Structure formats: structure tokens, C-alpha cells
Short mmCIF file of C-alpha atoms and ligand atoms in Angstrom, two decimals:
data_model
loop_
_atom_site.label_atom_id
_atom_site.label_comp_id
_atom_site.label_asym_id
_atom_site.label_seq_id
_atom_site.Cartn_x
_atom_site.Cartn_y
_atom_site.Cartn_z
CA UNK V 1210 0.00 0.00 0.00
CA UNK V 1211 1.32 3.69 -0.85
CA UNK V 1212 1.60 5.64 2.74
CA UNK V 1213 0.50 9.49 2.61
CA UNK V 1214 1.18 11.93 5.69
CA UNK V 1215 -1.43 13.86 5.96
CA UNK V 1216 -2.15 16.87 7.96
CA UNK V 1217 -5.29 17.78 8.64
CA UNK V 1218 -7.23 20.95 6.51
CA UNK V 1219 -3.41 21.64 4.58
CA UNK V 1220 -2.88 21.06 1.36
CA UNK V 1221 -2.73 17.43 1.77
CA UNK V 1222 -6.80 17.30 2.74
CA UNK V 1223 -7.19 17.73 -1.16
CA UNK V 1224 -5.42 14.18 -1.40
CA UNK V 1225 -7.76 12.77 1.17
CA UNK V 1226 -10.52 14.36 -0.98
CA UNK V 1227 -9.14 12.74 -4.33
CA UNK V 1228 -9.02 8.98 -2.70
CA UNK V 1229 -12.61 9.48 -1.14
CA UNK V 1230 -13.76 10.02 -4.53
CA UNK V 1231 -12.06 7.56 -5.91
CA UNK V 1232 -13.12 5.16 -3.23
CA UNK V 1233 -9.65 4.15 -2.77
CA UNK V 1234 -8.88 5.68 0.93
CA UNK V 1235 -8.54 1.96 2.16
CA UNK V 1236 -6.14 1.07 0.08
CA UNK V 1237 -3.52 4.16 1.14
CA UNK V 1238 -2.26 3.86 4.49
CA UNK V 1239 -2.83 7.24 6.01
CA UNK V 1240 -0.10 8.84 8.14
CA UNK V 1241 -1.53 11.98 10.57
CA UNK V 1242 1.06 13.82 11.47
CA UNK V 1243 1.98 17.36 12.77
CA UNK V 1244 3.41 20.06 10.99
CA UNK V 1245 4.85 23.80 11.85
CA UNK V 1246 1.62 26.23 10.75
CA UNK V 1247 2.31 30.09 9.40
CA UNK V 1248 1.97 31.47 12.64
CA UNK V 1249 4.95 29.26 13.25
CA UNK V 1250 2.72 27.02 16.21
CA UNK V 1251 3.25 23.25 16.14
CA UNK V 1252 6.18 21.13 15.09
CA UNK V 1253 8.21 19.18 12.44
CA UNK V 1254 6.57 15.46 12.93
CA UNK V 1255 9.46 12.53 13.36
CA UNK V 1256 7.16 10.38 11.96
CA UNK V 1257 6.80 12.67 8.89
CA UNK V 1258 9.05 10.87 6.09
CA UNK V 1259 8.91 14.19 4.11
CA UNK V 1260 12.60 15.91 4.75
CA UNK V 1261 11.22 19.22 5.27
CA UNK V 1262 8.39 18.14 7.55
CA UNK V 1263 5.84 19.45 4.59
CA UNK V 1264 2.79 17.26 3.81
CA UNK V 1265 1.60 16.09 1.60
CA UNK V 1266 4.02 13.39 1.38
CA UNK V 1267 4.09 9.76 -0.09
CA UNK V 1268 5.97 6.62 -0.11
CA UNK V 1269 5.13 4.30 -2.65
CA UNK V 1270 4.67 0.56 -2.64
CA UNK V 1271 8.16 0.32 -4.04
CA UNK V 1272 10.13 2.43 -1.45
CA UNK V 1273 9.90 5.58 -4.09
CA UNK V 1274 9.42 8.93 -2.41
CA UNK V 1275 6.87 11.51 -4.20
CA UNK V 1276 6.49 15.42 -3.00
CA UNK V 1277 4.48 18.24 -4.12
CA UNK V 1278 0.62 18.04 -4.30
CA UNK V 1279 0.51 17.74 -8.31
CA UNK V 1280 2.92 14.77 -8.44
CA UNK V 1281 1.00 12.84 -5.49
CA UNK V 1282 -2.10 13.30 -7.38
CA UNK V 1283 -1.32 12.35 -11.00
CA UNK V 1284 0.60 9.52 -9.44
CA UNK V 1285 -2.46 8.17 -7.41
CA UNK V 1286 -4.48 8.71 -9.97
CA UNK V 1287 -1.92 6.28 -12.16
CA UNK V 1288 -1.19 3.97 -9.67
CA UNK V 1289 -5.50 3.38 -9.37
CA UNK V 1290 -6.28 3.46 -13.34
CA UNK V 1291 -6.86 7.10 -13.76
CA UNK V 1292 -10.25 7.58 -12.88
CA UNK V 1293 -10.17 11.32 -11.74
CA UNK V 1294 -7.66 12.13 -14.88
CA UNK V 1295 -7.02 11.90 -18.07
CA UNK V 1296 -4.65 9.23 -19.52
CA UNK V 1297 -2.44 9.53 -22.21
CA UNK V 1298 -3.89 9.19 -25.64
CA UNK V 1299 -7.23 10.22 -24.40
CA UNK V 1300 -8.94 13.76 -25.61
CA UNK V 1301 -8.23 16.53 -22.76
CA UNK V 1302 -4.98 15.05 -21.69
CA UNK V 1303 -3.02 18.38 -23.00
CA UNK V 1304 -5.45 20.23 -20.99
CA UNK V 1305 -5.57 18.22 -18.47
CA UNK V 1306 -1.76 18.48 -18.07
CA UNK V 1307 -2.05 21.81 -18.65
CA UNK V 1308 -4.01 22.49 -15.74
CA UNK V 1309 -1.95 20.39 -13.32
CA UNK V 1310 1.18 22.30 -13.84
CA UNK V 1311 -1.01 25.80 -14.06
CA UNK V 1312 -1.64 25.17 -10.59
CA UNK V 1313 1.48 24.86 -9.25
CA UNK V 1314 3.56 26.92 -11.52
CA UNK V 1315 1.08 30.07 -11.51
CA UNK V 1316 -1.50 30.08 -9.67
CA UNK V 1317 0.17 29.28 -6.22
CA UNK V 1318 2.86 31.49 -7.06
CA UNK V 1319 0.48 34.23 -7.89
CA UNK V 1320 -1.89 33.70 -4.70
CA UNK V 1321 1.26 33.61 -2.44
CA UNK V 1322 2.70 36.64 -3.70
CA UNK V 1323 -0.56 38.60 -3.53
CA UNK V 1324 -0.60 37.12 -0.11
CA UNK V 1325 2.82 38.55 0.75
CA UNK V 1326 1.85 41.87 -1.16
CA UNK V 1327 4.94 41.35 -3.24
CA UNK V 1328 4.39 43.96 -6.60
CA UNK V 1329 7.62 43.21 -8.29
CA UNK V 1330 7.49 43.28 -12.20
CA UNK V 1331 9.72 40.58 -12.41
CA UNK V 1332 6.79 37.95 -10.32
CA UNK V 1333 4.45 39.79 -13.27
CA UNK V 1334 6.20 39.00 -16.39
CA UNK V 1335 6.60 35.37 -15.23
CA UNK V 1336 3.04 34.59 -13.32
CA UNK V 1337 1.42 37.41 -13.96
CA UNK V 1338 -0.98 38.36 -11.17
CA UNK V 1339 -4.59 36.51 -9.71
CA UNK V 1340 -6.46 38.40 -12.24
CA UNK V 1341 -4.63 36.82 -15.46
CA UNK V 1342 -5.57 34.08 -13.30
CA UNK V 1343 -9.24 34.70 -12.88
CA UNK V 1344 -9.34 35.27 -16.68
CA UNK V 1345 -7.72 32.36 -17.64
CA UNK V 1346 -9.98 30.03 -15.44
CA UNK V 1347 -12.72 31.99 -16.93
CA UNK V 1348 -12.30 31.71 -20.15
CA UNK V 1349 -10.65 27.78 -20.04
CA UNK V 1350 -13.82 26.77 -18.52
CA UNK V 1351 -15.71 28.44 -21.37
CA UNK V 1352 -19.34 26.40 -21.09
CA UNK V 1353 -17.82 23.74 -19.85
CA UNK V 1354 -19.15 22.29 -16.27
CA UNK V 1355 -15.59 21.25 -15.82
CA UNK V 1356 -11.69 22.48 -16.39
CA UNK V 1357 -11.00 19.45 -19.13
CA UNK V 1358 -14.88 18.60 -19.95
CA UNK V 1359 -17.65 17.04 -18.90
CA UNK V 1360 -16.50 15.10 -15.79
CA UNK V 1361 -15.13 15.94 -12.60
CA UNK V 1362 -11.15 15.73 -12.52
CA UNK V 1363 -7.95 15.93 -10.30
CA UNK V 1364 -7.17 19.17 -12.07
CA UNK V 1365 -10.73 20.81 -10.94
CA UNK V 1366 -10.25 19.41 -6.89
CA UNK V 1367 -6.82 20.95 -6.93
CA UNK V 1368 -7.35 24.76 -8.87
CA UNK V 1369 -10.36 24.68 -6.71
CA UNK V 1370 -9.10 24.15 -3.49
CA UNK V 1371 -7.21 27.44 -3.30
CA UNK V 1372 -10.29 29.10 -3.54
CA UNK V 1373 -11.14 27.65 -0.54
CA UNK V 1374 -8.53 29.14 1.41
CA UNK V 1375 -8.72 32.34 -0.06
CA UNK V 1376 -12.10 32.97 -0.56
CA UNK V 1377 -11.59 36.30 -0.74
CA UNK V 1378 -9.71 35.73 -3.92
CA UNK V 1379 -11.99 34.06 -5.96
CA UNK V 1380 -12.58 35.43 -9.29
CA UNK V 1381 -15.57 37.66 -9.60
CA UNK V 1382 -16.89 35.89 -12.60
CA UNK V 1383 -20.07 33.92 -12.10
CA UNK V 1384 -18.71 30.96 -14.27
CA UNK V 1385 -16.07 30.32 -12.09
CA UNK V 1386 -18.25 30.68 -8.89
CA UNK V 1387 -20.93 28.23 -10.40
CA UNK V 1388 -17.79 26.02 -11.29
CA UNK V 1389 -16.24 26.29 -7.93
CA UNK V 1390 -19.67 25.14 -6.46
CA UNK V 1391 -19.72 22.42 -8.65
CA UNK V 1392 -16.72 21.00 -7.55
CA UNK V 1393 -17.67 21.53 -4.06
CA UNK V 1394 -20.72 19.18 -4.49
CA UNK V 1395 -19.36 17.03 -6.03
CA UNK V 1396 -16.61 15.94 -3.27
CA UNK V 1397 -19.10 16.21 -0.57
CA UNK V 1398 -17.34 17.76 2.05
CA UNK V 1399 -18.84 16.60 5.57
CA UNK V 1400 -17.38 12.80 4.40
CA UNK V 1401 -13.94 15.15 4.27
CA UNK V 1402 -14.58 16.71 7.54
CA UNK V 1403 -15.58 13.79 9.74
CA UNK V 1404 -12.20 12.38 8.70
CA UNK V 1405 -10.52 15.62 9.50
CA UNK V 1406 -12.04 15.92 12.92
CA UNK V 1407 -10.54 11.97 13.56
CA UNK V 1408 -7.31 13.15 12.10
CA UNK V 1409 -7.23 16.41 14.80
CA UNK V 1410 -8.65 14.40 17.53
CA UNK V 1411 -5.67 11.81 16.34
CA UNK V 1412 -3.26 14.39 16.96
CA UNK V 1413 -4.59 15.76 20.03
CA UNK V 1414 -3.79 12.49 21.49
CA UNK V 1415 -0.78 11.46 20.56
CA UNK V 1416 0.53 14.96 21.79
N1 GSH O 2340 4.09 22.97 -2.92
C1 GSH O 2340 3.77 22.04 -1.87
C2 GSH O 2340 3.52 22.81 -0.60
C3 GSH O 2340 3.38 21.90 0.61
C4 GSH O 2340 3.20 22.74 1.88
O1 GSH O 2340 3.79 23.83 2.00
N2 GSH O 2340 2.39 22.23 2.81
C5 GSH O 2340 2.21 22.92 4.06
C6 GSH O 2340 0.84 22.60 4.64
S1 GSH O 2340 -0.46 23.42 3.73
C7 GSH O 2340 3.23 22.38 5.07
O2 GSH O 2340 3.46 21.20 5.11
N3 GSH O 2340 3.80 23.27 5.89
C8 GSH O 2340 4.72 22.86 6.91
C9 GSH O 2340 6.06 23.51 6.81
O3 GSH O 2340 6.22 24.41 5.99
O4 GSH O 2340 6.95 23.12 7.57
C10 GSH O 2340 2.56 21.18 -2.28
O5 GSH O 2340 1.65 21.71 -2.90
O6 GSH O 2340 2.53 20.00 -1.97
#
């Protein structure tokens, strides 16, 4: 079985999210463990195989080590048949990559350095800012119900979820709100947050 550390609501819940949809969240041995917050409160987690104490973090089957939210879930998504992405050969899979990366390599840079109110024009010529990236979500979704098509994929749960830290940053444009409720729905969060409030409770005792 592939072991994920998981942290409760971080960036890893999106992974929990991703194997409760795909009904695989039995077959992943799930790690909690603690990690050091923004406001610099708890603690790098011994039991946390990650070297920097980040999560989400996974160890597959064969001993292989896999960091960084994207690559953990195109590799799950692999590793159980690809039924939340797009496989090669298949229509969408340019977009679908597409999308995957986009996350990462703009839109968390962007959101971070609006976060950090960082205006430098060298961050804009190579991310450009959250608007670029409220237009390009915009207009990628076009009448679509989904980034890549008709069905639900890894690439929606993941631009999605920073939305749902930063609210506040959500693009103003109905399609994307109607799109980010979508997504919503369809993960059905109070599965997600019963597992979360184990996963706290988890940690709370093992303190
Ligand atoms: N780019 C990474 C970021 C991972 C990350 O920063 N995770 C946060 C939780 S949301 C963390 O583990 N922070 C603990 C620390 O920085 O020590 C990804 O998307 O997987």
C-alpha cells in the first residue's frame, strides 16, 4: 500500500478528498502527522518521512518517495487506473496536463505573492498576477461544467481548493463561482470533515 502523511485541513486534505472520490482511501495507508503552521505554532513530525516536515508526502509501494501536491495526485491517480484524470492518448490530456502544472507553476505562485503583497514586475512578467488568473480560469472553462470537460477531474479538486482558502480571492466571474460550487458538491465535504475531525482528535492524542 502507498503511505501518505497527511495533515489535517493543509494542502494534503485535497489528497484525502481525491481517494474518497475515488473510493480508494482503504487502500492508502494514512499517516496523521503534525506540521509547523504560518503562525509558526506546532512542530516538524518525526514520523513525517517528508525531509522538510511538509505534507503532503508519499511513499510508494516500491520504497519511491513523491512530494508536491501535483505529483502525489497524478501519481495516485496512475497507480489506481486514472479515474479522476485523463490518460495519455485520451482527448483533454493536454489540458488536463495543462491544468496540473497551471496550478502549481502560476497560480500558487500568484496567490502567495498577492498574499505577501509582493508587486515586483519581475513575479508579473513570469506569473502574472490573480487576475490573469481569474481570466484564464474563466475563459478555459468556457461552457464547460468542468476544467477538461464534462466530468469531474484531479485538475478541478486541486485549482479549486485554493479558492477555498482564499475565498476572498476568488474570481468575480459567475462561471467560475458556479464552477467552484460544482466541484464543491461534487466531493461532498462533511465525508472530508468527519475524517478531518478523527485526524485532529488523532493528533490531540498522541501529543
Ligand atoms: N508545494 C507544496 C507545498 C506543501 C506545503 O507547504 N504544505 C504545508 C501545509 S499546507 C506544510 O506542510 N507546511 C509545513 C512547513 O512548511 O513546515 C505542495 O503543494 O505539496
Amino acid at each position: 500500500m502507498p503511505t501518505l502523511f497527511h495533515s489535517p485541513h493543509t494542502r494534503s486534505s485535497r489528497v484525502i478528498s481525491q481517494l474518497m472520490l475515488m473510493g480508494k482511501l482503504v487502500q492508502v495507508t494514512v499517516v496523521i502527522v503534525e506540521i509547523v503552521k504560518n503562525d509558526g505554532s506546532g512542530h516538524k513530525d518525526p514520523k513525517n518521512a517528508h525531509p522538510e516536515g511538509k505534507v503532503p508526502f508519499l511513499v510508494t509501494d516500491d520504497g519511491e518517495t513523491i512530494r508536491e501536491s501535483t505529483a502525489i495526485m497524478m501519481y495516485l491517480d496512475e497507480f489506481f487506473g486514472h479515474p479522476l484524470g485523463i490518460k495519455p492518448g485520451d482527448a483533454g490530456r493536454g489540458s488536463f496536463l495543462s491544468w496540473m502544472s497551471y496550478y502549481c507553476g502560476v497560480l500558487e505562485p500568484a496567490m502567495v505573492a498577492h498574499f505577501a503583497e509582493l508587486d515586483h514586475p519581475i513575479l508579473k512578467s513570469t506569473f502574472r498576477t490573480m487576475t490573469e488568473v481569474g481570466e484564464h480560469i474563466t475563459s478555459g472553462l468556457g461552457d464547460k461544467p468542468f476544467l477538461v470537460g464534462d466530468r469531474l477531474t484531479i485538475a478541478d479538486i486541486i485549482m479549486a481548493s485554493a479558492f477555498k482558502w482564499a475565498p476572498h480571492l476568488m474570481p468575480k466571474s459567475p462561471t467560475v463561482k458556479a464552477w467552484i460550487k460544482r466541484v464543491e458538491s461534487a466531493q461532498g465535504g462533511a465525508r472530508l470533515e468527519a475524517f478531518e475531525t478523527q485526524a485532529f482528535a488523532a493528533l490531540k492524542s498522541s501529543a
